[in-house]
mmCIF file of C-alpha atoms and ligand atoms in Angstrom:
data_model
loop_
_atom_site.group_PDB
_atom_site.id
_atom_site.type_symbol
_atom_site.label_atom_id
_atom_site.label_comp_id
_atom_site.label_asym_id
_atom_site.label_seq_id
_atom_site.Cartn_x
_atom_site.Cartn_y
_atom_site.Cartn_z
ATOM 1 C CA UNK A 177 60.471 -191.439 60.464
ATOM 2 C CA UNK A 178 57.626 -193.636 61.179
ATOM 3 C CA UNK A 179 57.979 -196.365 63.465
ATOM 4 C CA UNK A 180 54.713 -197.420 64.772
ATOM 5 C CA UNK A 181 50.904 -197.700 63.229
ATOM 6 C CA UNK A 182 49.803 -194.674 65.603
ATOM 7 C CA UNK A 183 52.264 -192.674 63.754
ATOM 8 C CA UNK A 184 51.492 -194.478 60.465
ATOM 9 C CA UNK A 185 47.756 -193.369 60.886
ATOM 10 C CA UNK A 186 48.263 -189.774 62.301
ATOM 11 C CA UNK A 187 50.383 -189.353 59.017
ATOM 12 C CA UNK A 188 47.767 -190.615 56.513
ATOM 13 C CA UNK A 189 45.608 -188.913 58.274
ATOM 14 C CA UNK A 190 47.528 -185.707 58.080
ATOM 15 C CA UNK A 191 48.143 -185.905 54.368
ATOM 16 C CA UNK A 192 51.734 -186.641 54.719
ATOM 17 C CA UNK A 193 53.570 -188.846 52.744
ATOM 18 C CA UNK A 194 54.525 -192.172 53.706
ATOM 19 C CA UNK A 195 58.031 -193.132 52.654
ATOM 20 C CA UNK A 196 59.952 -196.410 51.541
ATOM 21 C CA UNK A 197 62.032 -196.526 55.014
ATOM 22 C CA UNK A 198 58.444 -195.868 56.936
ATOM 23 C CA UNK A 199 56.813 -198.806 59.184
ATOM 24 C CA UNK A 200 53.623 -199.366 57.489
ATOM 25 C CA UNK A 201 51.645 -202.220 57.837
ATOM 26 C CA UNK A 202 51.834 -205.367 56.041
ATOM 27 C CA UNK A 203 48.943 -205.447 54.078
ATOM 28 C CA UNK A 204 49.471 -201.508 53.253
ATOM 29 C CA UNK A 205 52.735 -202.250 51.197
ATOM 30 C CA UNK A 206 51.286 -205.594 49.795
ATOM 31 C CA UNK A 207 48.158 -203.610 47.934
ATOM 32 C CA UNK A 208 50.734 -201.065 46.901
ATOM 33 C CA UNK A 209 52.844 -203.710 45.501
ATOM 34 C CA UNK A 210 49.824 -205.622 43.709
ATOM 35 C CA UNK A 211 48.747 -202.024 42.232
ATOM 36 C CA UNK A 212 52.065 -200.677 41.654
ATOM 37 C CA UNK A 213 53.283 -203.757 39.642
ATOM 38 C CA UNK A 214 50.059 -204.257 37.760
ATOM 39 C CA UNK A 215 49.816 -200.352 36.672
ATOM 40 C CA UNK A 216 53.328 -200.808 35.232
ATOM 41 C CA UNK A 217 52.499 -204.042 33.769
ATOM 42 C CA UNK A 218 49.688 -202.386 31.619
ATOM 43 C CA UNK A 219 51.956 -199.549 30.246
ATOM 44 C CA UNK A 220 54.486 -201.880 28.924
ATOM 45 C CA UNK A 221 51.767 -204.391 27.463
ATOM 46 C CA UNK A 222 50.042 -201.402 26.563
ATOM 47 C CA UNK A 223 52.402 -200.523 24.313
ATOM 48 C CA UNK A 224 51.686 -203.353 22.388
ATOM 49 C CA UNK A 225 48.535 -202.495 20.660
ATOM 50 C CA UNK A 226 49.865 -198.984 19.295
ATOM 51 C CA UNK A 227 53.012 -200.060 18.745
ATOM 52 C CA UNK A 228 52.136 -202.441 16.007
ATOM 53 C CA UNK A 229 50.948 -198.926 14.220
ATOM 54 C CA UNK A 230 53.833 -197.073 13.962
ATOM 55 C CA UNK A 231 54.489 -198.220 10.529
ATOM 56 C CA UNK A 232 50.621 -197.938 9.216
ATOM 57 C CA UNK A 233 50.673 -194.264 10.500
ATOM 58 C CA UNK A 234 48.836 -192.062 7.845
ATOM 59 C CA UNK A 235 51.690 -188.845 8.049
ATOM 60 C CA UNK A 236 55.232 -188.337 9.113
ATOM 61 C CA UNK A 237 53.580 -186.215 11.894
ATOM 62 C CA UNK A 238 51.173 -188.797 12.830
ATOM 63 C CA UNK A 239 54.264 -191.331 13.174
ATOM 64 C CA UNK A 240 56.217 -188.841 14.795
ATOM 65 C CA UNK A 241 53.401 -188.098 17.264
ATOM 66 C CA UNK A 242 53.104 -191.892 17.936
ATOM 67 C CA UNK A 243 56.225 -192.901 18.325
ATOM 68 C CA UNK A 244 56.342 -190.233 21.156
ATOM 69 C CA UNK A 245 53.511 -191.599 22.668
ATOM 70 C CA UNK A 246 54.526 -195.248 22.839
ATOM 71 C CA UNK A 247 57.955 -194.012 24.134
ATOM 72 C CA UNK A 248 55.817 -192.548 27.109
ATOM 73 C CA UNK A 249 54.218 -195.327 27.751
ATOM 74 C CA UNK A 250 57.940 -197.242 27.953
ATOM 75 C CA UNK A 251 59.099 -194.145 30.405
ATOM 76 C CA UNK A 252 55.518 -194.660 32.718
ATOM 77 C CA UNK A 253 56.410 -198.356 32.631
ATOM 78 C CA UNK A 254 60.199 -197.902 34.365
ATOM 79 C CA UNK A 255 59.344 -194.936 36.807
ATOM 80 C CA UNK A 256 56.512 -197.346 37.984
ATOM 81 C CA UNK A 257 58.846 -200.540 38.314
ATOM 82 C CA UNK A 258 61.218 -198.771 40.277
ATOM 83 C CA UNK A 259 57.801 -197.375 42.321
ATOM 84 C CA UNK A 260 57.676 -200.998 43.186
ATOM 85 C CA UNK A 261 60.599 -201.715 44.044
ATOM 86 C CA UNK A 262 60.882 -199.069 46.461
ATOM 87 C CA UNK A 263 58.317 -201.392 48.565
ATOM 88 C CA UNK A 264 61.814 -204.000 48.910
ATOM 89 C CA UNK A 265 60.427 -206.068 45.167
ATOM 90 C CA UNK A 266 62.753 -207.064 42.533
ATOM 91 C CA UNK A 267 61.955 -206.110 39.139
ATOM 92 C CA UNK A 268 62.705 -209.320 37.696
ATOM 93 C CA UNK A 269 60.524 -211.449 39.826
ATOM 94 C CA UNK A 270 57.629 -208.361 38.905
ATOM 95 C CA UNK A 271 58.030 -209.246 35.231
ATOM 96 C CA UNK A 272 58.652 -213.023 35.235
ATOM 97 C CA UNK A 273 55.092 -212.745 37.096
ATOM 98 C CA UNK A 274 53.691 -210.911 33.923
ATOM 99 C CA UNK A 275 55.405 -213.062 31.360
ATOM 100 C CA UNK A 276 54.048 -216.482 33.461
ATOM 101 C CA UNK A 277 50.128 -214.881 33.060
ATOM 102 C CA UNK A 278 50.307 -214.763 36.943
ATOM 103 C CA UNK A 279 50.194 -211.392 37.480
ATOM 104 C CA UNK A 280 47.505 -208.919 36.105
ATOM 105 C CA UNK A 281 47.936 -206.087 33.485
ATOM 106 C CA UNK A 282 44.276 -203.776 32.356
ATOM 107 C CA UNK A 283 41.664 -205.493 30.639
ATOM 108 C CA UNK A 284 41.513 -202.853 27.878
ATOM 109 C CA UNK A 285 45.279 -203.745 26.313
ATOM 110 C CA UNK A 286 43.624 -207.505 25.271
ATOM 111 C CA UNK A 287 41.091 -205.513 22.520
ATOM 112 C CA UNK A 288 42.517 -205.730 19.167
ATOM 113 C CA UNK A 289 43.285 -202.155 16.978
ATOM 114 C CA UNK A 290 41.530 -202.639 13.916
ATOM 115 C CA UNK A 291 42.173 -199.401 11.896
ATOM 116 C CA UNK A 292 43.775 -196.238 12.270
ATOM 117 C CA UNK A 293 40.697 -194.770 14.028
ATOM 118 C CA UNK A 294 40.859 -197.563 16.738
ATOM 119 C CA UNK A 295 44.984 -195.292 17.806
ATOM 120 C CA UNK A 296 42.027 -191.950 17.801
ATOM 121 C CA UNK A 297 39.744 -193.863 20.355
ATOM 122 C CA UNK A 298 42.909 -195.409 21.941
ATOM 123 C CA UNK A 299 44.148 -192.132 23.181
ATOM 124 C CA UNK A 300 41.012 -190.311 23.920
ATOM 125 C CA UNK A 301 39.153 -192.673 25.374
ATOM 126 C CA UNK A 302 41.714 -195.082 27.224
ATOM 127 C CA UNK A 303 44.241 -192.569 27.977
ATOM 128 C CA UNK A 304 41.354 -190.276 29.276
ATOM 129 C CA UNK A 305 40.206 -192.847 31.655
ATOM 130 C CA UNK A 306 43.895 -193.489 32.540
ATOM 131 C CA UNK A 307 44.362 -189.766 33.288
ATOM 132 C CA UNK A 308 40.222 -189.950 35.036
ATOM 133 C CA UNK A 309 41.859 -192.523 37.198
ATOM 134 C CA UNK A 310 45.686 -190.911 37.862
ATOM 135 C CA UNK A 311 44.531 -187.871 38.812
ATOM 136 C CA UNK A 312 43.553 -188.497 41.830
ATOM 137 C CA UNK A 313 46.571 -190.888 41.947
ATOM 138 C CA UNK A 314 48.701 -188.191 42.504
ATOM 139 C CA UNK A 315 47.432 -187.392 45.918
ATOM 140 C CA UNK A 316 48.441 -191.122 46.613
ATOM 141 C CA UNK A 317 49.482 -191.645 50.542
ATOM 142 C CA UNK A 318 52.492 -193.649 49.310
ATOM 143 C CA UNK A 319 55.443 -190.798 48.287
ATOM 144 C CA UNK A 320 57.305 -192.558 45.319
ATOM 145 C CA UNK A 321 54.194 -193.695 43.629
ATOM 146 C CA UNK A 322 52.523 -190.373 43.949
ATOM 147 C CA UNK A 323 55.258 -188.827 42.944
ATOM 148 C CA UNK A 324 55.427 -190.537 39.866
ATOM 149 C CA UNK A 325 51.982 -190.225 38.679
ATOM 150 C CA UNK A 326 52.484 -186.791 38.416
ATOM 151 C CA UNK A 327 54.712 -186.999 35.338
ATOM 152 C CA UNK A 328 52.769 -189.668 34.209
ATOM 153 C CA UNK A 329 49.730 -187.492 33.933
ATOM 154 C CA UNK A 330 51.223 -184.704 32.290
ATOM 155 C CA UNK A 331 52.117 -187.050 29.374
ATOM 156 C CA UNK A 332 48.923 -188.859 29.519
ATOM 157 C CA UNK A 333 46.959 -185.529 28.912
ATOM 158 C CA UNK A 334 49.510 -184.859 25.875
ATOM 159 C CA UNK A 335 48.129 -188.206 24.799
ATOM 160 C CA UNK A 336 44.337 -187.891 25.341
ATOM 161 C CA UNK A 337 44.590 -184.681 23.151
ATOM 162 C CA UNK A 338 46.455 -186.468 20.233
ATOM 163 C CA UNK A 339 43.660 -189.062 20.621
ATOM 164 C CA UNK A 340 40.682 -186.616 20.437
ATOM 165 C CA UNK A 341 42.717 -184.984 17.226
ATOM 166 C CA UNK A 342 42.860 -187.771 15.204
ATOM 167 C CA UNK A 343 38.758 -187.854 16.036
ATOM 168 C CA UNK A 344 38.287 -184.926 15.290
ATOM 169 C CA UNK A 345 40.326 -185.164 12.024
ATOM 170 C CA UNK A 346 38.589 -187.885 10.377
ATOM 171 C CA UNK A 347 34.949 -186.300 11.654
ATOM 172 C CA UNK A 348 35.900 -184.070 9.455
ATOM 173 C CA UNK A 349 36.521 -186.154 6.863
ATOM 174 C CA UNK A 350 34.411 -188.152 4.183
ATOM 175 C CA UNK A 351 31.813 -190.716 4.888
ATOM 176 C CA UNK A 352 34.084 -193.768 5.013
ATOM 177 C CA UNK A 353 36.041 -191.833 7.656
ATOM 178 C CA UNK A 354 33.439 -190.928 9.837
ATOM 179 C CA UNK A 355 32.110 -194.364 9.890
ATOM 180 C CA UNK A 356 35.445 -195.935 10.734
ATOM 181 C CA UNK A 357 35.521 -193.255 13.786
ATOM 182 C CA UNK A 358 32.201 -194.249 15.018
ATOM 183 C CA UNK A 359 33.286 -198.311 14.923
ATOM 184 C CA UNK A 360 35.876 -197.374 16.755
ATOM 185 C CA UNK A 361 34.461 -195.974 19.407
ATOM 186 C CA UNK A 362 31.560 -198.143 19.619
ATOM 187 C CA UNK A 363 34.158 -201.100 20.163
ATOM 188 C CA UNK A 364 36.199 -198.814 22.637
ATOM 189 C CA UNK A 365 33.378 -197.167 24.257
ATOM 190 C CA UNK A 366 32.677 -200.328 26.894
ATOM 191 C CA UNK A 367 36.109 -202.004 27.515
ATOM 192 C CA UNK A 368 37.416 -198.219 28.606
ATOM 193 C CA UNK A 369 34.581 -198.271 30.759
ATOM 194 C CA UNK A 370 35.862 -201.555 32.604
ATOM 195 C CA UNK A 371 39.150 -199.912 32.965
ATOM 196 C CA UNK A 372 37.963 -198.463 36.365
ATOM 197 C CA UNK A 373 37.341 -202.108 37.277
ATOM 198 C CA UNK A 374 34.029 -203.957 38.946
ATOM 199 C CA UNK A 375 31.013 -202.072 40.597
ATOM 200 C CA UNK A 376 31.755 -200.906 43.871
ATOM 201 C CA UNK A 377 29.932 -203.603 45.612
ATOM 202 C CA UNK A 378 32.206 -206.081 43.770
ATOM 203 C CA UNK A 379 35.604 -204.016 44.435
ATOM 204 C CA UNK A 380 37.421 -206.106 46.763
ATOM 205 C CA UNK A 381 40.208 -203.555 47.543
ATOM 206 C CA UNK A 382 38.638 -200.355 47.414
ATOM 207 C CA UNK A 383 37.381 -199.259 51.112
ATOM 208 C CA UNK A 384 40.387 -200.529 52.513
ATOM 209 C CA UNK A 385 42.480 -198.454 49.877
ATOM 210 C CA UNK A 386 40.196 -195.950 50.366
ATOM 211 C CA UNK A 387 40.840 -195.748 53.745
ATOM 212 C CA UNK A 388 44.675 -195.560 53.120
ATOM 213 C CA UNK A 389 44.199 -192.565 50.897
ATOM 214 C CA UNK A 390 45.978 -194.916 48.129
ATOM 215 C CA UNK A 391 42.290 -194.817 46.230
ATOM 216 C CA UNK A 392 40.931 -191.399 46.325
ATOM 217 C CA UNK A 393 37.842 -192.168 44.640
ATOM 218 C CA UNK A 394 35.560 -195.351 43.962
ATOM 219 C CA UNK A 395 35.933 -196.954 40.972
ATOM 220 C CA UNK A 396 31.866 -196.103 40.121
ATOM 221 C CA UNK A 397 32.846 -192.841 41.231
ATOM 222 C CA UNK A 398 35.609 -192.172 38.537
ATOM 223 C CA UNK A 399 33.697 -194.040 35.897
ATOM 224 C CA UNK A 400 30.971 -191.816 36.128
ATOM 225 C CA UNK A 401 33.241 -188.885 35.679
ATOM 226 C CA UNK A 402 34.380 -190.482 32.822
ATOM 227 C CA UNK A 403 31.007 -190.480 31.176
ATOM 228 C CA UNK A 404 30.356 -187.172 31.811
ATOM 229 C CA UNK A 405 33.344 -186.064 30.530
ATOM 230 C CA UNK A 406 33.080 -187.683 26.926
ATOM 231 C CA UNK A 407 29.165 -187.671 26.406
ATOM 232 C CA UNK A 408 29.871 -183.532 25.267
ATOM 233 C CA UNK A 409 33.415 -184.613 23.542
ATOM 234 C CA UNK A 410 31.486 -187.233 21.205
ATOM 235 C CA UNK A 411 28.346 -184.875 20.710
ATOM 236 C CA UNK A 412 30.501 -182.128 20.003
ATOM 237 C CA UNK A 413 32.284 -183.898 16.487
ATOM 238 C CA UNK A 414 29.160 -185.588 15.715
ATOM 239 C CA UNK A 415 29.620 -189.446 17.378
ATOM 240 C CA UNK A 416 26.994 -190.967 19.019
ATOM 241 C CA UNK A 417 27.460 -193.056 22.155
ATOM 242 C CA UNK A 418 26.759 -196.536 21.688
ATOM 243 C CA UNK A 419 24.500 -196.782 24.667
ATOM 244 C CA UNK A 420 20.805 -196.855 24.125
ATOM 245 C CA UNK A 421 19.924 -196.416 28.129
ATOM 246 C CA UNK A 422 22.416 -193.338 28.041
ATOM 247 C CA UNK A 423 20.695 -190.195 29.356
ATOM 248 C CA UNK A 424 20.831 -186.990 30.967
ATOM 249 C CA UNK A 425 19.877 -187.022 34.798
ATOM 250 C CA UNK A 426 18.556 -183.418 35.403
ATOM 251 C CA UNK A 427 17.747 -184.407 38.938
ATOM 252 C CA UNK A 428 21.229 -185.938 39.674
ATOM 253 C CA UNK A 429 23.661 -184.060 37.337
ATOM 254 C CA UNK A 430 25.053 -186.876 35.453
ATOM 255 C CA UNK A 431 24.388 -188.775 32.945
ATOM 256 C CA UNK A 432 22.740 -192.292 33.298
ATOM 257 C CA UNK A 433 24.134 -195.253 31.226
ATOM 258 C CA UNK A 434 23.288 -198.482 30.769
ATOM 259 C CA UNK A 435 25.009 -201.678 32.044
ATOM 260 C CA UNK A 436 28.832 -202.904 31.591
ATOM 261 C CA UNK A 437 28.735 -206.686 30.063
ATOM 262 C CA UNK A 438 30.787 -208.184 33.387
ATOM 263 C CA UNK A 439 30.968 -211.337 32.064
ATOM 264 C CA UNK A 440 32.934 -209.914 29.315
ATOM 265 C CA UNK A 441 35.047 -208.310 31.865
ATOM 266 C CA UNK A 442 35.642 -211.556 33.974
ATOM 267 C CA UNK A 443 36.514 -213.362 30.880
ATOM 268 C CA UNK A 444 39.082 -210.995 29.948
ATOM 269 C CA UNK A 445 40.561 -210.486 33.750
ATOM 270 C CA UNK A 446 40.753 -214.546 33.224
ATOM 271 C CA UNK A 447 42.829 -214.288 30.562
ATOM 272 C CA UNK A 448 40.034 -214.886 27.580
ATOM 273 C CA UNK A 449 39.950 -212.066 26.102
ATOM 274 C CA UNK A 450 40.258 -211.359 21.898
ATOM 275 C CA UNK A 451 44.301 -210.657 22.580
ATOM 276 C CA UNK A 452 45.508 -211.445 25.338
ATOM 277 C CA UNK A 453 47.659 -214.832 24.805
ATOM 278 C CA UNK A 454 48.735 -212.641 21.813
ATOM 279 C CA UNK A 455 50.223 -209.935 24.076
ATOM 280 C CA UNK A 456 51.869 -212.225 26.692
ATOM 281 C CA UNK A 457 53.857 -213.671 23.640
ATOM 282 C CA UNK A 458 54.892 -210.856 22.389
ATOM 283 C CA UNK A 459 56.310 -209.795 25.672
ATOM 284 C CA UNK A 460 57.478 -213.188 26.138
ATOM 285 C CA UNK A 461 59.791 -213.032 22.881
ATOM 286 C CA UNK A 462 60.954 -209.605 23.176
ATOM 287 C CA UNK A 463 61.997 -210.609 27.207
ATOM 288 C CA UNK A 464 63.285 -214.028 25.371
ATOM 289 C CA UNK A 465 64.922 -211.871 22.384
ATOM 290 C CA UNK A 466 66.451 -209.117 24.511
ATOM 291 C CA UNK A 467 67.907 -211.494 26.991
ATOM 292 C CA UNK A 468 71.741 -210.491 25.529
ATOM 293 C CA UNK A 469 71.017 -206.855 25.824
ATOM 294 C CA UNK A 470 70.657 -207.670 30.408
ATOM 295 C CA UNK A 471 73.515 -210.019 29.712
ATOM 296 C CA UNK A 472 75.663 -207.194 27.951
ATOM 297 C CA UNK A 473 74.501 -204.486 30.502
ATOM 298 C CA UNK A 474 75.341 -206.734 33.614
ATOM 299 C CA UNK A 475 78.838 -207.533 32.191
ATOM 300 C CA UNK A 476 79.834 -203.947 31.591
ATOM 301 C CA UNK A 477 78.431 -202.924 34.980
ATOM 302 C CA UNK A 478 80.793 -205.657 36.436
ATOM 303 C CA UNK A 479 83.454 -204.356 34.249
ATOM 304 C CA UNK A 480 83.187 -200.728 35.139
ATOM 305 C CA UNK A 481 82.911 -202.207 39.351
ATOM 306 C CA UNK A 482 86.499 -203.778 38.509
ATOM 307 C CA UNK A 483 87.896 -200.788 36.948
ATOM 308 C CA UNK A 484 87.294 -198.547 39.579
ATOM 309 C CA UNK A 485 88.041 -200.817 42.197
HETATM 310 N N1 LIG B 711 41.885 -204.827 34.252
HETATM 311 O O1 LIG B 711 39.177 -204.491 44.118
HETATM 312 P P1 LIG B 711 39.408 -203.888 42.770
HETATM 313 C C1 LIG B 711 47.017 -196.890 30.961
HETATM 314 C C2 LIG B 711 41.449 -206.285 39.127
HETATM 315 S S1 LIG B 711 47.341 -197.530 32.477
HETATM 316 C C3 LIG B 711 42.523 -205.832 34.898
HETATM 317 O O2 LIG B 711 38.499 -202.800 42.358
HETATM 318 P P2 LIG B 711 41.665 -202.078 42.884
HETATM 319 C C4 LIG B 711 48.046 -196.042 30.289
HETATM 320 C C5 LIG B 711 42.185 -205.693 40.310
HETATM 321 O O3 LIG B 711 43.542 -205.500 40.012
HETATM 322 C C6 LIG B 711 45.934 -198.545 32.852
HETATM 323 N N2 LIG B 711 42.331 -206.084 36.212
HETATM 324 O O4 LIG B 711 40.945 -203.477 42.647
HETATM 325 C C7 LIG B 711 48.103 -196.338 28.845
HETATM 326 C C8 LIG B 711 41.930 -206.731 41.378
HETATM 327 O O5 LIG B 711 42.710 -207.889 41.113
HETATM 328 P P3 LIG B 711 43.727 -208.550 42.196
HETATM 329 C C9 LIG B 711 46.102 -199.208 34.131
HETATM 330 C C10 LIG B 711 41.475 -205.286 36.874
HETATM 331 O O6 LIG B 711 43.118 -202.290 42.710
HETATM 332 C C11 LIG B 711 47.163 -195.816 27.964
HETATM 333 C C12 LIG B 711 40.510 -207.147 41.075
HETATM 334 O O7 LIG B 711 40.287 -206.838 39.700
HETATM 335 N N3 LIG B 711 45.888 -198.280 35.206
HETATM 336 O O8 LIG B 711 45.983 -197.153 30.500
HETATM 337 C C13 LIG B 711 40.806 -204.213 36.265
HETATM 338 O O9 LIG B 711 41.212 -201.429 44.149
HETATM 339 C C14 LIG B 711 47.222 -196.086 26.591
HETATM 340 C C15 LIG B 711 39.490 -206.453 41.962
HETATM 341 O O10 LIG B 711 39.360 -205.052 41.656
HETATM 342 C C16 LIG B 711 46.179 -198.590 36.466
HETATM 343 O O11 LIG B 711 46.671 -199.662 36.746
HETATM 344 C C17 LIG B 711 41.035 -204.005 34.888
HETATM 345 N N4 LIG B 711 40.425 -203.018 34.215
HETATM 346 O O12 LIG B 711 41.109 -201.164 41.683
HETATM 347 C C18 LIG B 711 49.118 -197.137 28.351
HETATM 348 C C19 LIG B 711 45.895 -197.515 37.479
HETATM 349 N N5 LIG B 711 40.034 -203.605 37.191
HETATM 350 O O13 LIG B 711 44.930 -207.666 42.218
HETATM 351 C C20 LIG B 711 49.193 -197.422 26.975
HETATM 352 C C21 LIG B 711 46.190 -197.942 38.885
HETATM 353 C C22 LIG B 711 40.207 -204.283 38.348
HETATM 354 O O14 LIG B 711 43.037 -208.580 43.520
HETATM 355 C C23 LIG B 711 48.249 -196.878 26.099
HETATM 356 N N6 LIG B 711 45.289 -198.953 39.351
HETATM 357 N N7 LIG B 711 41.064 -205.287 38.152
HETATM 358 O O15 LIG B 711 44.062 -209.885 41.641
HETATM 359 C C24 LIG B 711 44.097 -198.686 39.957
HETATM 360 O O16 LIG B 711 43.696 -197.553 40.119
HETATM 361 C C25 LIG B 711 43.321 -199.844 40.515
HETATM 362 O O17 LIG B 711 44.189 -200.949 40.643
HETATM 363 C C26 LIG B 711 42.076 -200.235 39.657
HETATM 364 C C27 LIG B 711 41.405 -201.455 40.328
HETATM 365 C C28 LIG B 711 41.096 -199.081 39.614
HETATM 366 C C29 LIG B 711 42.481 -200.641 38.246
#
């Protein structure tokens, strides 16, 4: 067991795994805390957007396949509340500081989904940067959050894939198709590139996460993974990036691309964006609608305490 920040350090350093009944430092379990929290915030509002296609799904498959997918999302949303409150937080206080605006959720979940193209981009371009970004997550210093990531990831790649597919599908498709798959990811294209948050000179948290080991990468760092990941993805069904400055670097090995719109960034991460008083509430009513279903749990879980007491 850890008691001290010499044996705190020597383990981070060691690539152990630092535990909920560890000493760690204050500010240590406070990022965690902000991170942990605001990850699971985003895959609960994050089901929002999808969600509201379940019903407009063109097959039985494609429903089937999407109902999966937002149940995920539900699943990542739990095992990363109870991340969180491994670090002594209660859950309730976590979401009353969603459902107040006070607390953060990603930027991308305030874009609205347009057509049945915009659930294609959704999962291969957002869940590919969530996976771009979890990977590495999984090598996390802190042992319950790492620990959960690597679920998380195996169902995120699941969803990537059904994303591409549904690309792929209406590529091959007729002209109206193929247009509505290139709006969509021309809309998609920049807000999944703010996902990995502000430049690294902007990034308040990242070389102190870094570090940590919580952050295993810069946030530039992953995002130009990203790019270089999907640049051959988009060539190869016949999309074209909507980036005019986007280029092959021969002398580099990555591609160049031109510059994210931070003001539209800030605005949304201020709560401005297209959706996002829309999203808080929904969340708000379903928290405000559900209310009997805590009340109904608590009072059995009191009942069951009596009986066997
Ligand atoms: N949106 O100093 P940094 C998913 C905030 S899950 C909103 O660089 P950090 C699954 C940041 O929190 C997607 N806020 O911060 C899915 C900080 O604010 P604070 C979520 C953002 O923590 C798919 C401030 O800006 N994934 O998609 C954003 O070192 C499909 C300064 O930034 C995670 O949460 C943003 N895009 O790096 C579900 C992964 N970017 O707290 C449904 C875990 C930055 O000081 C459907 N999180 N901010 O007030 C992380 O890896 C990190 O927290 C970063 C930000 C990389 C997001």
């Amino acid at each position: 067991m850890i008691r001290t920040l010499e044996q705190f350090d020597a383990y981070v350093a060691a690539e152990k795994k630092i535990e909920p009944k560890d000493w760690m430092p204050d500010g240590y379990r406070k990022t965690l805390i902000r991170q942990i929290s605001q990850h699971a915030h985003s895959e609960v509002v994050g089901m929002l957007p999808e969600g509201n296609w379940i019903t407009r799904a063109p097959s039985l498959q494609r429903k089937a396949i999407l109902l999966a997918k937002v149940q995920d999302e539900a699943g990542h949303g739990l095992y990363l509340y109870s991340a969180a409150e491994t670090l002594g937080v209660e859950r309730a206080d976590l979401i009353d500081d969603l459902l107040s605006g006070k607390a953060k959720y990603s930027s991308i979940f305030n874009y609205p989904v347009l057509t049945w193209a915009d659930i294609g981009a959704i999962g291969w371009l957002v869940d590919g940067a969530a996976i771009m970004n979890q990977v590495p997550l999984c090598r996390c210093s802190y042992g319950p959050y790492s620990r959960s990531m690597i679920r998380v990831c195996k169902e995120e790649s699941f969803h990537q894939r059904q994303g591409y597919s549904i690309m792929v599908e209406l590529m091959k498709g007729n002209e109206a198709q193929r247009e509505m798959a290139q709006d969509a990811l021309n809309r998609w294209w920049w807000p999944s590139l703010m996902m990995f948050g502000p430049s690294d000179k902007d990034s308040e948290h990242s070389s102190q996460n870094m570090t940590w080991k919580i952050k295993r990468f810069t946030n530039d760092e992953l995002r130009q993974r990203m790019v270089d990941m999907t640049v051959p993805q988009a060539e190869c069904i016949g999309l074209k990036m909507p980036d005019k400055d986007l280029k092959w670097n021969e002398e580099t090995g990555h591609h160049d691309f031109g510059e994210i719109n931070w003001d539209e960034f800030y605005n949304v991460l201020a709560g401005n964006g297209p959706c996002n008083k829309e999203r808080l509430a929904v969340r708000n009513k379903a928290h405000h609608d559900g209310a009997w279903v805590r009340e109904a749990a608590v009072a059995y879980a009191k009942k069951n305490q009596k009986i066997r007491a």
